[in-house]
Tab-separated table of C-alpha atoms in Angstrom:
chain	number	residue	atom	x	y	z
A	219	MET	CA	-1.119	30.270	43.586
A	220	GLN	CA	-4.737	31.414	44.625
A	221	LEU	CA	-6.074	32.221	47.817
A	222	VAL	CA	-9.100	30.526	48.381
A	223	LYS	CA	-11.702	30.976	51.825
A	224	SER	CA	-13.681	27.966	52.960
A	225	ASP	CA	-16.737	29.897	55.307
A	226	ILE	CA	-17.646	27.478	58.735
A	227	LEU	CA	-20.938	27.638	59.506
A	228	THR	CA	-22.238	25.806	62.357
A	229	HIS	CA	-26.841	24.798	63.052
A	230	ARG	CA	-28.782	23.754	65.864
A	231	GLY	CA	-32.120	23.576	65.538
A	232	SER	CA	-34.718	22.494	62.003
A	233	HIS	CA	-33.850	21.947	58.865
A	234	PHE	CA	-36.020	24.068	57.782
A	235	ASP	CA	-34.383	26.904	59.213
A	236	LEU	CA	-30.991	25.195	58.156
A	237	GLY	CA	-32.641	26.315	54.598
A	238	VAL	CA	-33.503	29.176	55.889
A	239	GLN	CA	-30.016	29.652	56.781
A	240	THR	CA	-28.057	28.953	54.498
A	241	ALA	CA	-30.123	31.206	51.229
A	242	GLN	CA	-29.198	33.881	53.810
A	243	TRP	CA	-26.238	32.722	53.502
A	244	MET	CA	-26.531	32.569	49.813
A	245	GLN	CA	-27.791	35.646	49.091
A	246	GLN	CA	-24.191	37.279	50.478
A	247	THR	CA	-22.246	35.386	47.431
A	248	PRO	CA	-22.767	35.064	43.485
A	249	LEU	CA	-23.514	30.713	44.174
A	250	LEU	CA	-27.038	31.153	42.588
A	251	LYS	CA	-26.339	33.285	39.645
A	252	ASN	CA	-22.723	31.263	39.276
A	253	ARG	CA	-25.354	28.287	39.095
A	254	GLU	CA	-27.153	30.247	36.984
A	255	LYS	CA	-24.361	30.639	34.324
A	256	GLU	CA	-23.152	27.318	34.881
A	257	TRP	CA	-27.120	26.009	33.676
A	258	LYS	CA	-27.413	28.205	30.234
A	259	LYS	CA	-23.333	27.579	29.453
A	260	ARG	CA	-24.434	23.602	28.876
A	261	MET	CA	-28.414	22.676	29.245
A	262	PRO	CA	-29.287	19.549	31.616
A	263	ARG	CA	-29.664	16.879	30.243
A	264	PHE	CA	-31.510	15.135	32.628
A	265	ASP	CA	-35.388	16.279	33.466
A	266	ILE	CA	-37.422	17.439	36.252
A	267	HIS	CA	-40.523	15.986	37.064
A	268	ILE	CA	-41.823	18.173	40.150
A	269	LYS	CA	-44.481	15.196	41.965
A	270	GLU	CA	-41.821	12.622	41.122
A	271	THR	CA	-38.883	14.857	42.723
A	272	TYR	CA	-41.660	15.049	46.269
A	273	ASP	CA	-42.286	11.285	46.115
A	274	ILE	CA	-38.504	10.441	45.943
A	275	PHE	CA	-38.114	12.372	49.068
A	276	GLN	CA	-40.779	11.631	51.136
A	277	THR	CA	-39.880	8.161	50.677
A	278	TYR	CA	-35.956	8.511	51.189
A	279	ALA	CA	-34.825	11.844	52.876
A	280	PRO	CA	-38.390	14.484	54.146
A	281	GLN	CA	-35.950	16.173	56.098
A	282	ILE	CA	-34.131	17.123	53.466
A	283	TRP	CA	-36.958	18.045	51.801
A	284	GLU	CA	-38.047	20.247	54.646
A	285	GLU	CA	-34.397	22.104	54.140
A	286	ILE	CA	-35.319	22.855	50.553
A	287	ARG	CA	-38.350	24.243	51.624
A	288	GLY	CA	-36.719	26.531	53.786
A	289	MET	CA	-34.244	27.626	50.742
A	290	GLN	CA	-37.124	28.720	48.370
A	291	GLU	CA	-38.994	30.781	51.730
A	292	VAL	CA	-36.183	32.837	51.378
A	293	LEU	CA	-34.985	32.336	47.920
A	294	ASN	CA	-39.026	33.236	47.110
A	295	LEU	CA	-37.404	30.782	43.067
A	296	PRO	CA	-40.470	28.151	41.734
A	297	THR	CA	-39.380	24.541	42.764
A	298	ARG	CA	-38.660	23.512	39.499
A	299	GLN	CA	-35.711	25.283	39.803
A	300	MET	CA	-34.961	24.847	43.490
A	301	ILE	CA	-34.767	21.228	42.106
A	302	LEU	CA	-32.703	21.975	39.282
A	303	ASN	CA	-30.266	23.620	42.000
A	304	PHE	CA	-30.995	22.715	45.654
A	305	ALA	CA	-33.004	18.318	44.379
A	306	HIS	CA	-30.229	16.634	43.299
A	307	TYR	CA	-32.158	13.612	41.823
A	308	ARG	CA	-32.521	13.770	37.691
A	309	PHE	CA	-34.703	12.018	35.137
A	310	THR	CA	-32.870	10.537	31.918
A	311	PRO	CA	-35.238	10.771	28.691
A	312	LEU	CA	-20.222	15.123	31.737
A	313	LYS	CA	-16.733	15.821	33.185
A	314	ASN	CA	-14.901	12.788	34.641
A	315	SER	CA	-13.132	13.619	38.552
A	316	GLY	CA	-10.801	12.600	40.348
A	317	CYS	CA	-10.153	11.589	44.529
A	318	THR	CA	-8.665	9.285	46.341
A	319	VAL	CA	-9.340	7.708	49.411
A	320	PHE	CA	-7.317	5.145	52.194
A	321	LEU	CA	-7.873	3.691	54.645
A	322	GLY	CA	-5.806	3.323	58.273
A	323	GLN	CA	-6.773	1.818	61.061
A	324	ASP	CA	-8.739	3.976	62.884
A	325	TYR	CA	-9.024	7.128	60.235
A	326	MET	CA	-10.360	8.094	56.630
A	327	VAL	CA	-8.260	10.203	54.905
A	328	ARG	CA	-9.458	11.678	51.558
A	329	ASN	CA	-8.635	14.105	48.720
A	330	TYR	CA	-11.352	15.971	46.810
A	331	ASP	CA	-10.749	16.160	43.150
A	332	TYR	CA	-13.063	18.079	41.263
A	333	HIS	CA	-13.326	21.732	39.332
A	334	PRO	CA	-12.923	25.098	41.711
A	335	ALA	CA	-16.319	26.620	39.867
A	336	THR	CA	-18.460	23.642	41.182
A	337	TYR	CA	-17.563	24.636	45.054
A	338	ASP	CA	-18.860	25.111	47.430
A	339	GLY	CA	-16.599	26.850	50.256
A	340	ARG	CA	-19.061	26.266	52.434
A	341	TYR	CA	-17.940	23.650	55.318
A	342	LEU	CA	-21.468	22.861	58.043
A	343	LEU	CA	-21.788	21.458	61.908
A	344	PHE	CA	-25.510	20.493	61.667
A	345	GLN	CA	-26.723	19.030	65.019
A	346	PRO	CA	-30.819	18.965	63.578
A	347	THR	CA	-33.852	18.763	66.093
A	348	ASP	CA	-36.346	17.290	63.824
A	349	GLY	CA	-34.827	13.779	62.963
A	350	GLY	CA	-31.784	12.323	61.050
A	351	LEU	CA	-27.542	13.035	62.485
A	352	ALA	CA	-26.023	15.384	63.424
A	353	GLN	CA	-23.142	15.643	60.668
A	354	ILE	CA	-19.900	17.871	60.007
A	355	GLY	CA	-17.904	17.751	56.774
A	356	PRO	CA	-18.191	20.576	52.811
A	357	THR	CA	-20.629	20.399	51.745
A	358	SER	CA	-21.257	19.969	47.808
A	359	ARG	CA	-24.082	21.821	45.776
A	360	VAL	CA	-25.477	23.847	48.939
A	361	THR	CA	-27.336	20.182	49.722
A	362	GLY	CA	-24.906	17.870	48.905
A	363	ARG	CA	-21.492	16.335	50.882
A	364	MET	CA	-18.603	14.922	49.451
A	365	ASP	CA	-17.229	13.453	52.350
A	366	GLY	CA	-18.111	14.156	55.804
A	367	MET	CA	-18.420	12.462	59.765
A	368	ASN	CA	-21.904	12.042	62.212
A	369	GLU	CA	-22.929	11.892	65.605
A	370	SER	CA	-22.531	7.868	65.877
A	371	GLY	CA	-18.667	8.272	63.830
A	372	LEU	CA	-19.716	6.972	60.307
A	373	SER	CA	-17.295	8.658	58.439
A	374	MET	CA	-17.720	8.921	54.133
A	375	GLY	CA	-15.992	9.943	51.292
A	376	TYR	CA	-16.779	8.666	47.165
A	377	ASN	CA	-15.073	8.564	43.460
A	378	PHE	CA	-16.187	8.461	40.813
A	379	MET	CA	-16.509	5.351	38.929
A	380	HIS	CA	-17.444	7.372	35.220
A	381	ARG	CA	-21.737	8.546	34.337
A	382	LYS	CA	-22.071	6.428	31.191
A	383	HIS	CA	-25.202	5.224	31.290
A	384	PRO	CA	-26.984	6.717	33.422
A	385	GLY	CA	-30.149	5.640	35.784
A	386	ASP	CA	-33.209	8.050	37.518
A	387	GLY	CA	-31.563	8.342	40.912
A	388	PHE	CA	-29.416	10.413	43.420
A	389	VAL	CA	-26.374	11.952	42.541
A	390	CYS	CA	-23.380	11.677	44.155
A	391	TYR	CA	-23.584	14.542	46.563
A	392	MET	CA	-27.096	14.242	48.059
A	393	VAL	CA	-26.310	9.595	48.240
A	394	GLY	CA	-23.589	11.610	50.687
A	395	ARG	CA	-26.054	12.982	52.455
A	396	LEU	CA	-28.273	10.074	52.525
A	397	ILE	CA	-25.319	8.182	54.352
A	398	LEU	CA	-23.921	10.417	56.778
A	399	GLN	CA	-28.017	12.117	57.908
A	400	TYR	CA	-29.803	8.475	58.353
A	401	CYS	CA	-26.470	5.865	59.161
A	402	LYS	CA	-25.208	5.180	62.053
A	403	ASP	CA	-22.768	2.018	61.049
A	404	VAL	CA	-21.399	-0.110	57.426
A	405	THR	CA	-24.705	-1.784	57.704
A	406	GLU	CA	-26.929	0.510	57.495
A	407	ALA	CA	-24.857	2.175	54.643
A	408	ILE	CA	-24.885	-0.701	52.746
A	409	GLN	CA	-28.551	-0.749	53.359
A	410	LEU	CA	-29.323	2.110	52.019
A	411	LEU	CA	-27.011	2.353	48.785
A	412	LYS	CA	-28.709	-1.310	47.657
A	413	GLU	CA	-32.257	0.494	48.568
A	414	LEU	CA	-31.548	3.987	46.674
A	415	PRO	CA	-31.654	4.630	42.979
A	416	HIS	CA	-29.090	5.989	41.657
A	417	ARG	CA	-27.995	8.564	38.719
A	418	SER	CA	-24.274	7.507	38.068
A	419	SER	CA	-21.158	5.088	39.002
A	420	PHE	CA	-19.433	5.574	41.984
A	421	SER	CA	-17.206	4.338	45.369
A	422	TYR	CA	-18.697	5.350	48.442
A	423	ILE	CA	-15.727	4.243	50.734
A	424	VAL	CA	-16.719	4.158	54.727
A	425	MET	CA	-15.888	3.689	58.320
A	426	ASP	CA	-17.748	3.975	61.048
A	427	LYS	CA	-16.926	3.953	65.433
A	428	HIS	CA	-16.414	-0.235	65.459
A	429	LEU	CA	-13.857	0.097	62.213
A	430	ASN	CA	-15.461	-1.949	60.022
A	431	HIS	CA	-15.169	-0.036	56.999
A	432	ALA	CA	-16.435	-1.186	53.263
A	433	ILE	CA	-16.080	0.213	49.551
A	434	ILE	CA	-18.993	-0.036	48.107
A	435	GLU	CA	-19.437	-0.728	44.659
A	436	VAL	CA	-22.431	1.578	43.064
A	437	SER	CA	-23.922	1.549	39.054
A	438	PRO	CA	-27.076	1.970	38.646
A	439	ARG	CA	-27.668	-1.789	37.804
A	440	SER	CA	-25.499	-2.793	40.786
A	441	VAL	CA	-23.822	-2.770	44.047
A	442	ASP	CA	-20.744	-4.882	45.204
A	443	VAL	CA	-19.525	-4.191	48.693
A	444	ARG	CA	-14.965	-4.859	48.734
A	445	TYR	CA	-13.862	-4.755	51.991
A	446	ASP	CA	-10.218	-3.215	51.164
A	447	ARG	CA	-8.423	-0.188	52.512
A	448	THR	CA	-7.731	2.223	49.225
A	449	CYS	CA	-9.450	4.157	45.954
A	450	THR	CA	-9.038	5.758	42.899
A	451	ASN	CA	-11.689	5.695	40.119
A	452	HIS	CA	-12.031	2.100	38.810
A	453	PHE	CA	-14.098	-0.432	39.945
A	454	LYS	CA	-12.259	-4.341	41.734
A	455	LEU	CA	-15.392	-5.494	41.517
A	456	LEU	CA	-18.435	-4.317	39.437
A	457	THR	CA	-15.954	-4.040	36.277
A	458	HIS	CA	-17.505	-4.670	33.253
A	459	GLU	CA	-18.720	-1.205	34.167
A	460	ASN	CA	-15.214	0.420	33.878
A	461	ARG	CA	-14.915	3.476	31.673
A	462	ASN	CA	-12.348	2.151	28.577
A	463	PHE	CA	-9.520	4.417	30.148
A	464	THR	CA	-8.453	4.021	33.246
A	465	LYS	CA	-4.946	3.280	33.160
A	466	GLU	CA	-4.047	6.881	35.456
A	467	SER	CA	-6.891	5.409	38.173
A	468	LYS	CA	-4.480	2.228	38.097
A	469	GLU	CA	-1.159	4.271	38.610
A	470	ARG	CA	-2.997	7.006	40.810
A	471	LEU	CA	-3.152	3.815	42.849
A	472	ASN	CA	0.043	1.994	42.514
A	473	ARG	CA	1.191	5.089	44.180
A	474	LEU	CA	-0.814	4.848	47.219
A	475	LEU	CA	0.091	1.331	47.495
A	476	LYS	CA	3.618	1.929	47.242
A	477	GLN	CA	3.743	4.974	50.283
A	478	ALA	CA	0.684	3.755	52.571
A	479	PRO	CA	1.212	0.258	54.556
A	480	THR	CA	-1.726	-0.233	56.790
A	481	SER	CA	0.020	0.958	60.124
A	482	LEU	CA	1.050	4.366	58.706
A	483	ASP	CA	0.224	6.823	61.034
A	484	LYS	CA	-2.713	9.867	60.352
A	485	MET	CA	-0.346	13.223	59.735
A	486	SER	CA	1.383	10.964	58.094
A	487	ALA	CA	-0.842	10.162	55.403
A	488	PHE	CA	-2.502	13.468	55.581
A	489	ASN	CA	0.538	14.769	54.440
A	490	LEU	CA	1.191	12.022	52.225
A	491	PHE	CA	-2.177	13.389	50.227
A	492	ASN	CA	-1.758	17.015	51.051
A	493	ASN	CA	1.830	17.301	49.202
A	494	PRO	CA	1.552	17.131	45.366
A	495	GLU	CA	5.871	15.467	45.604
A	496	TYR	CA	3.838	12.246	46.151
A	497	GLU	CA	2.089	12.391	43.617
A	498	ILE	CA	-1.187	11.270	44.907
A	499	TYR	CA	-2.609	14.922	45.400
A	500	SER	CA	-3.278	16.629	41.593
A	501	LYS	CA	-3.180	20.294	40.464
A	502	LEU	CA	-5.425	19.016	36.780
A	503	PHE	CA	-7.506	21.953	37.482
A	504	LYS	CA	-8.842	22.295	33.557
A	505	SER	CA	-9.290	18.744	33.771
A	506	TRP	CA	-11.511	18.500	36.586
A	507	SER	CA	-9.559	16.693	38.217
A	508	GLY	CA	-7.205	18.633	40.888
A	509	THR	CA	-7.742	18.595	44.227
A	510	ILE	CA	-9.334	21.144	46.013
A	511	HIS	CA	-9.065	20.012	49.378
A	512	THR	CA	-8.269	16.808	51.544
A	513	SER	CA	-10.247	16.047	55.043
A	514	MET	CA	-9.465	13.359	57.106
A	515	TYR	CA	-11.821	11.929	60.039
A	516	GLU	CA	-11.617	9.820	62.946
A	517	PRO	CA	-14.787	7.964	63.796
A	518	GLN	CA	-13.318	7.207	68.099
A	519	SER	CA	-12.772	10.280	68.566
A	520	LEU	CA	-14.945	12.621	66.431
A	521	THR	CA	-12.327	14.492	64.751
A	522	ALA	CA	-12.625	16.147	61.584
A	523	HIS	CA	-9.310	17.399	59.359
A	524	ILE	CA	-9.639	19.133	56.598
A	525	THR	CA	-6.874	21.566	54.377
A	526	LEU	CA	-7.997	24.349	51.070
A	527	GLY	CA	-5.527	23.780	48.841
A	528	GLU	CA	-1.559	22.352	49.183
A	529	ASN	CA	1.591	21.844	51.555
A	530	LYS	CA	-1.043	23.239	54.292
A	531	ALA	CA	-1.656	21.412	58.003
A	532	PRO	CA	-5.352	20.946	58.343
A	533	THR	CA	-7.708	22.361	60.456
A	534	ILE	CA	-8.862	20.194	62.930
A	535	ILE	CA	-12.460	20.168	64.576
A	536	ASP	CA	-13.888	18.451	67.867
A	537	PHE	CA	-17.237	17.790	66.422
A	538	GLY	CA	-17.473	15.445	70.396
A	539	LYS	CA	-17.674	18.872	71.904
A	540	TRP	CA	-19.424	20.709	69.093
A	541	LEU	CA	-22.159	17.914	69.836
A	542	ASP	CA	-22.055	18.605	73.526
A	543	GLY	CA	-22.855	22.104	73.247
A	544	GLU	CA	-19.348	23.353	72.717
A	545	SER	CA	-19.006	26.616	70.730
A	546	LEU	CA	-16.175	26.772	68.061
A	547	ASP	CA	-14.485	29.794	67.616
A	548	ILE	CA	-13.202	29.501	64.324
A	549	THR	CA	-15.178	30.516	60.957
A	550	SER	CA	-13.436	29.941	57.599
A	551	ILE	CA	-10.302	27.291	56.391
A	552	ASN	CA	-7.814	29.327	54.354
A	553	GLY	CA	-5.913	28.047	51.874
A	554	HIS	CA	-3.503	27.902	47.838
A	555	LEU	CA	-5.172	26.710	45.191
A	556	ASP	CA	-1.988	27.081	41.652
A	557	THR	CA	-4.923	27.632	38.980
A	558	ASP	CA	-7.175	30.749	38.355
A	559	LEU	CA	-9.886	29.002	38.541
A	560	THR	CA	-12.357	30.259	41.707
A	561	PHE	CA	-14.779	28.281	43.744
A	562	ALA	CA	-18.782	29.276	42.094
A	563	THR	CA	-19.587	32.106	45.833
A	564	TYR	CA	-16.310	33.941	44.013
């Protein structure tokens, strides 16, 4: 078992200043150096277009572009390299992952399954003063989010489907950030996902403070919506977009359905996801589908829960109190992963 850690950072202020703070945090870690090593191992299978990327951010997320500018001020990297590492918009001229999500009566719980070397090890509470909604959750590739909740109570997670036939568009973790940044409820999230250009095929799972919920199936070619409570790694509506191999995803879904009635209380659900004996939690780290964290969000109380690794009580954060000005008295999350693969910040 390996001890792992995620820093908890907070920021109240502009996106530019968040970018400055983020870059200063990065300079204390080997994250950027590790990213450069990864790019040398596998050349990007996409193009970088500076003007087109700038234009798309001005259309959909001008504040996030300011965040990238703030990072650039500190890192002093060329714009092309900033876009490569932090803009997460791809042009066309990868590995599989897991993830499981369950929507209870008043909560959303999910396992984030991927490769530890891609994990930031950074959990962020951000209250912007220059537009966009305040949000809480783990960061992905620095500027993105793989799950989280915003000040309106909208909670979001996503599940990988496939990367075949990619399009020009935002990758999943930037799409997740845009949902949290700009959408107050499920209806707005669905509308945004229908408008955005998408790089690959994912399901985005959302629940709002009114306990409305939806699973939005997205590919670069189409979007459809189902109102279900469970999601693994295959489409139920866009079935023509599925990978050829969905057996493991369907088996994991069946195990979840057998063990998770809709009346399941939140802590029992968290344990179901975080305890390997129930076979929802995965240890397939070398196959890019090991569970790195289990997270849970309660939209009505604005409470977030997260655990790194397995069999551990969650760290619980009252996001509502923090939004009201209360300071946070914890600075990190610790846990154990059954692998020798390390985070990007190690």
